Amino acid sequence: MPAGTLNLPEDVARDLEARLAATEPEETSRGLFFLGVLDAVRFLGGADAVKRCLDQVGETADFIPMQTYPFPRFLRLSYVAAEQLSPLVGGHDAAQRQIGTQAMLDFLNSMFARDFVQQAGGDPKRLLELMHSGYRTALNFGERSVEWTGPTSGRVIMKRSLMPVPYNEGILQSALEVTGVHDVQVRGHAQSLVDAYYDVSWS
């Protein structure tokens, strides 16, 4: 379904259209991320909100976690879902952050991440260093690296993530919090439509 037919505010629709235009045909995401979007909507908005999202993008809920799907379908679903959640969480950006949080929780509990979660052993620095190799099994594009700026702080660099900064902030926040650290701070800085860096810290 073309982005222009989605029920989105003009600025949100414009951002989505730009990201769709930047996506390559071969770029895919595993079904578990689609299911994570629906989980976030179901948790906050209920079954009716899930149905409205699926109807608007012309999808059904039968995504298979291990199967790959074209990334534009994920972009459309996540943007429509964020707009559904927007009034409940304080705006579109906050909703994207919530969806990103759910995506990382689902990912960390999936078979894709099992090995690297065990290797991290609850160490937040180790988890972030290993995240790229684990994440690569779920997405077939993008590059992620980490530079450490202190014992409990660093900078995560994401190239060609295709998702907006708030979504990735939610992903990083969730990844750090599951290790048990406190006072997690994540602040993203967009460098282009698809590239950004994220300053992270914890105590």
Tab-separated table of C-alpha atoms in Angstrom:
chain	number	residue	atom	x	y	z
A	1	MET	CA	0.000	0.000	0.000
A	2	PRO	CA	1.532	3.366	-0.943
A	3	ALA	CA	2.514	5.529	2.025
A	4	GLY	CA	0.254	8.307	0.788
A	5	THR	CA	-2.844	6.211	1.475
A	6	LEU	CA	-1.977	5.683	5.146
A	7	ASN	CA	-3.738	7.736	7.763
A	8	LEU	CA	-0.678	9.626	8.999
A	9	PRO	CA	0.047	13.283	9.794
A	10	GLU	CA	1.822	15.049	6.962
A	11	ASP	CA	5.242	15.262	8.664
A	12	VAL	CA	5.138	11.595	9.713
A	13	ALA	CA	4.041	10.484	6.237
A	14	ARG	CA	6.840	12.540	4.674
A	15	ASP	CA	9.439	10.900	6.924
A	16	LEU	CA	8.087	7.433	6.144
A	17	GLU	CA	8.109	8.103	2.408
A	18	ALA	CA	11.737	9.253	2.560
A	19	ARG	CA	12.754	6.067	4.384
A	20	LEU	CA	10.823	3.880	1.970
A	21	ALA	CA	12.617	5.582	-0.906
A	22	ALA	CA	15.986	4.882	0.768
A	23	THR	CA	15.276	1.178	1.228
A	24	GLU	CA	16.814	-1.325	-1.170
A	25	PRO	CA	14.609	-4.132	-2.559
A	26	GLU	CA	16.749	-6.880	-1.040
A	27	GLU	CA	16.665	-5.490	2.520
A	28	THR	CA	14.660	-7.623	4.913
A	29	SER	CA	13.698	-8.095	8.546
A	30	ARG	CA	12.727	-11.212	10.450
A	31	GLY	CA	9.107	-11.729	11.376
A	32	LEU	CA	9.861	-11.407	15.083
A	33	PHE	CA	10.205	-7.637	14.653
A	34	PHE	CA	6.789	-7.417	12.988
A	35	LEU	CA	5.344	-9.409	15.870
A	36	GLY	CA	7.076	-7.063	18.308
A	37	VAL	CA	5.266	-4.086	16.767
A	38	LEU	CA	1.940	-5.867	17.189
A	39	ASP	CA	2.844	-6.848	20.764
A	40	ALA	CA	3.523	-3.213	21.647
A	41	VAL	CA	0.212	-2.116	20.121
A	42	ARG	CA	-1.706	-4.928	21.824
A	43	PHE	CA	-0.179	-4.165	25.216
A	44	LEU	CA	-1.001	-0.458	25.105
A	45	GLY	CA	-4.027	-0.251	22.813
A	46	GLY	CA	-5.673	-3.655	22.862
A	47	ALA	CA	-6.863	-5.994	20.121
A	48	ASP	CA	-8.908	-3.311	18.352
A	49	ALA	CA	-5.823	-1.142	17.867
A	50	VAL	CA	-3.937	-4.129	16.418
A	51	LYS	CA	-6.764	-4.742	13.949
A	52	ARG	CA	-6.794	-1.088	12.890
A	53	CYS	CA	-3.047	-1.200	12.218
A	54	LEU	CA	-3.237	-4.382	10.190
A	55	ASP	CA	-6.237	-3.179	8.203
A	56	GLN	CA	-4.545	0.091	7.335
A	57	VAL	CA	-1.385	-1.520	5.966
A	58	GLY	CA	-3.165	-4.491	4.419
A	59	GLU	CA	-1.373	-7.108	6.525
A	60	THR	CA	-2.416	-10.083	8.638
A	61	ALA	CA	-0.919	-11.105	11.980
A	62	ASP	CA	0.503	-14.432	10.800
A	63	PHE	CA	4.167	-13.404	10.697
A	64	ILE	CA	6.615	-16.251	11.305
A	65	PRO	CA	9.460	-15.210	13.662
A	66	MET	CA	12.264	-16.827	11.649
A	67	GLN	CA	10.990	-15.860	8.203
A	68	THR	CA	12.322	-12.791	6.416
A	69	TYR	CA	10.012	-10.112	5.019
A	70	PRO	CA	10.681	-7.019	2.894
A	71	PHE	CA	11.724	-4.146	5.120
A	72	PRO	CA	9.286	-1.621	3.581
A	73	ARG	CA	6.445	-3.678	5.060
A	74	PHE	CA	8.009	-3.291	8.488
A	75	LEU	CA	8.447	0.448	8.023
A	76	ARG	CA	4.784	0.920	7.102
A	77	LEU	CA	3.550	-1.240	9.964
A	78	SER	CA	5.747	0.429	12.561
A	79	TYR	CA	4.790	3.949	11.496
A	80	VAL	CA	1.074	3.173	11.488
A	81	ALA	CA	1.435	1.431	14.864
A	82	ALA	CA	3.290	4.399	16.331
A	83	GLU	CA	0.512	6.700	15.192
A	84	GLN	CA	-2.061	4.411	16.855
A	85	LEU	CA	-0.090	4.566	20.115
A	86	SER	CA	0.782	8.252	19.856
A	87	PRO	CA	-2.168	9.585	21.935
A	88	LEU	CA	-1.499	6.965	24.632
A	89	VAL	CA	2.207	7.628	25.187
A	90	GLY	CA	2.681	11.320	24.416
A	91	GLY	CA	3.416	11.561	20.716
A	92	HIS	CA	4.795	9.730	17.700
A	93	ASP	CA	8.424	9.781	18.863
A	94	ALA	CA	7.506	8.316	22.249
A	95	ALA	CA	5.523	5.605	20.475
A	96	GLN	CA	8.467	4.750	18.206
A	97	ARG	CA	10.632	4.495	21.315
A	98	GLN	CA	8.121	2.125	22.879
A	99	ILE	CA	8.057	-0.046	19.754
A	100	GLY	CA	11.860	-0.129	19.724
A	101	THR	CA	11.875	-1.229	23.359
A	102	GLN	CA	9.513	-4.096	22.560
A	103	ALA	CA	11.584	-5.052	19.507
A	104	MET	CA	14.722	-5.464	21.599
A	105	LEU	CA	12.918	-7.416	24.327
A	106	ASP	CA	11.557	-9.807	21.713
A	107	PHE	CA	14.957	-10.061	20.049
A	108	LEU	CA	16.838	-10.769	23.287
A	109	ASN	CA	14.366	-13.541	24.081
A	110	SER	CA	14.643	-15.091	20.620
A	111	MET	CA	16.810	-17.889	19.315
A	112	PHE	CA	18.776	-15.338	17.276
A	113	ALA	CA	20.222	-13.701	20.396
A	114	ARG	CA	20.570	-16.676	22.717
A	115	ASP	CA	24.291	-17.227	22.189
A	116	PHE	CA	25.403	-13.642	22.408
A	117	VAL	CA	23.226	-12.940	25.466
A	118	GLN	CA	24.964	-15.848	27.197
A	119	GLN	CA	28.364	-14.536	26.100
A	120	ALA	CA	27.536	-11.086	27.469
A	121	GLY	CA	26.845	-12.571	30.895
A	122	GLY	CA	24.988	-9.480	32.099
A	123	ASP	CA	27.845	-7.097	31.214
A	124	PRO	CA	26.306	-4.050	29.481
A	125	LYS	CA	29.516	-3.189	27.607
A	126	ARG	CA	29.922	-6.722	26.350
A	127	LEU	CA	26.261	-6.873	25.327
A	128	LEU	CA	26.548	-3.734	23.210
A	129	GLU	CA	29.765	-4.985	21.623
A	130	LEU	CA	28.114	-8.271	20.680
A	131	MET	CA	24.841	-6.720	19.574
A	132	HIS	CA	25.952	-6.198	15.996
A	133	SER	CA	26.730	-9.850	15.338
A	134	GLY	CA	23.480	-10.976	16.928
A	135	TYR	CA	21.397	-8.320	15.254
A	136	ARG	CA	22.895	-9.166	11.889
A	137	THR	CA	21.062	-12.497	11.985
A	138	ALA	CA	17.736	-10.657	12.196
A	139	LEU	CA	18.406	-7.826	9.709
A	140	ASN	CA	20.414	-8.224	6.513
A	141	PHE	CA	21.589	-4.592	6.374
A	142	GLY	CA	23.108	-1.874	8.509
A	143	GLU	CA	26.345	-1.519	10.470
A	144	ARG	CA	26.700	-0.924	14.206
A	145	SER	CA	29.798	-0.198	16.246
A	146	VAL	CA	30.626	1.043	19.745
A	147	GLU	CA	33.186	3.519	21.058
A	148	TRP	CA	33.692	3.674	24.830
A	149	THR	CA	33.934	7.100	26.441
A	150	GLY	CA	34.180	5.906	30.049
A	151	PRO	CA	33.662	2.909	32.375
A	152	THR	CA	29.883	3.290	32.137
A	153	SER	CA	29.413	5.341	28.989
A	154	GLY	CA	29.885	5.031	25.275
A	155	ARG	CA	28.736	5.940	21.816
A	156	VAL	CA	26.861	3.507	19.581
A	157	ILE	CA	27.204	4.323	15.883
A	158	MET	CA	24.508	3.045	13.537
A	159	LYS	CA	24.929	3.245	9.789
A	160	ARG	CA	21.985	2.566	7.521
A	161	SER	CA	19.542	1.641	10.270
A	162	LEU	CA	16.552	2.942	8.209
A	163	MET	CA	14.525	3.375	11.419
A	164	PRO	CA	14.067	6.764	13.128
A	165	VAL	CA	16.239	7.826	16.069
A	166	PRO	CA	13.538	7.315	18.765
A	167	TYR	CA	13.050	3.680	17.705
A	168	ASN	CA	16.766	2.987	18.078
A	169	GLU	CA	16.832	4.855	21.397
A	170	GLY	CA	14.201	2.400	22.632
A	171	ILE	CA	16.276	-0.538	21.394
A	172	LEU	CA	19.416	0.618	23.217
A	173	GLN	CA	17.551	1.579	26.387
A	174	SER	CA	15.980	-1.852	26.578
A	175	ALA	CA	19.246	-3.675	25.820
A	176	LEU	CA	21.031	-1.914	28.662
A	177	GLU	CA	18.206	-2.238	31.159
A	178	VAL	CA	17.945	-6.012	30.771
A	179	THR	CA	21.503	-6.314	32.098
A	180	GLY	CA	20.312	-4.862	35.414
A	181	VAL	CA	22.128	-1.514	35.324
A	182	HIS	CA	20.440	1.645	36.616
A	183	ASP	CA	19.890	5.232	35.472
A	184	VAL	CA	20.201	4.306	31.791
A	185	GLN	CA	20.475	7.353	29.536
A	186	VAL	CA	20.287	7.167	25.741
A	187	ARG	CA	20.386	10.204	23.477
A	188	GLY	CA	20.408	9.875	19.712
A	189	HIS	CA	21.843	12.348	17.206
A	190	ALA	CA	20.832	12.006	13.563
A	191	GLN	CA	23.614	12.553	11.029
A	192	SER	CA	21.472	11.798	7.990
A	193	LEU	CA	18.162	10.126	7.262
A	194	VAL	CA	19.610	6.657	7.931
A	195	ASP	CA	22.775	7.306	9.992
A	196	ALA	CA	22.992	8.365	13.621
A	197	TYR	CA	25.043	7.994	16.778
A	198	TYR	CA	23.750	7.389	20.282
A	199	ASP	CA	25.401	8.503	23.511
A	200	VAL	CA	24.654	5.973	26.241
A	201	SER	CA	25.448	5.862	29.952
A	202	TRP	CA	24.362	4.012	33.078
A	203	SER	CA	25.227	3.556	36.721
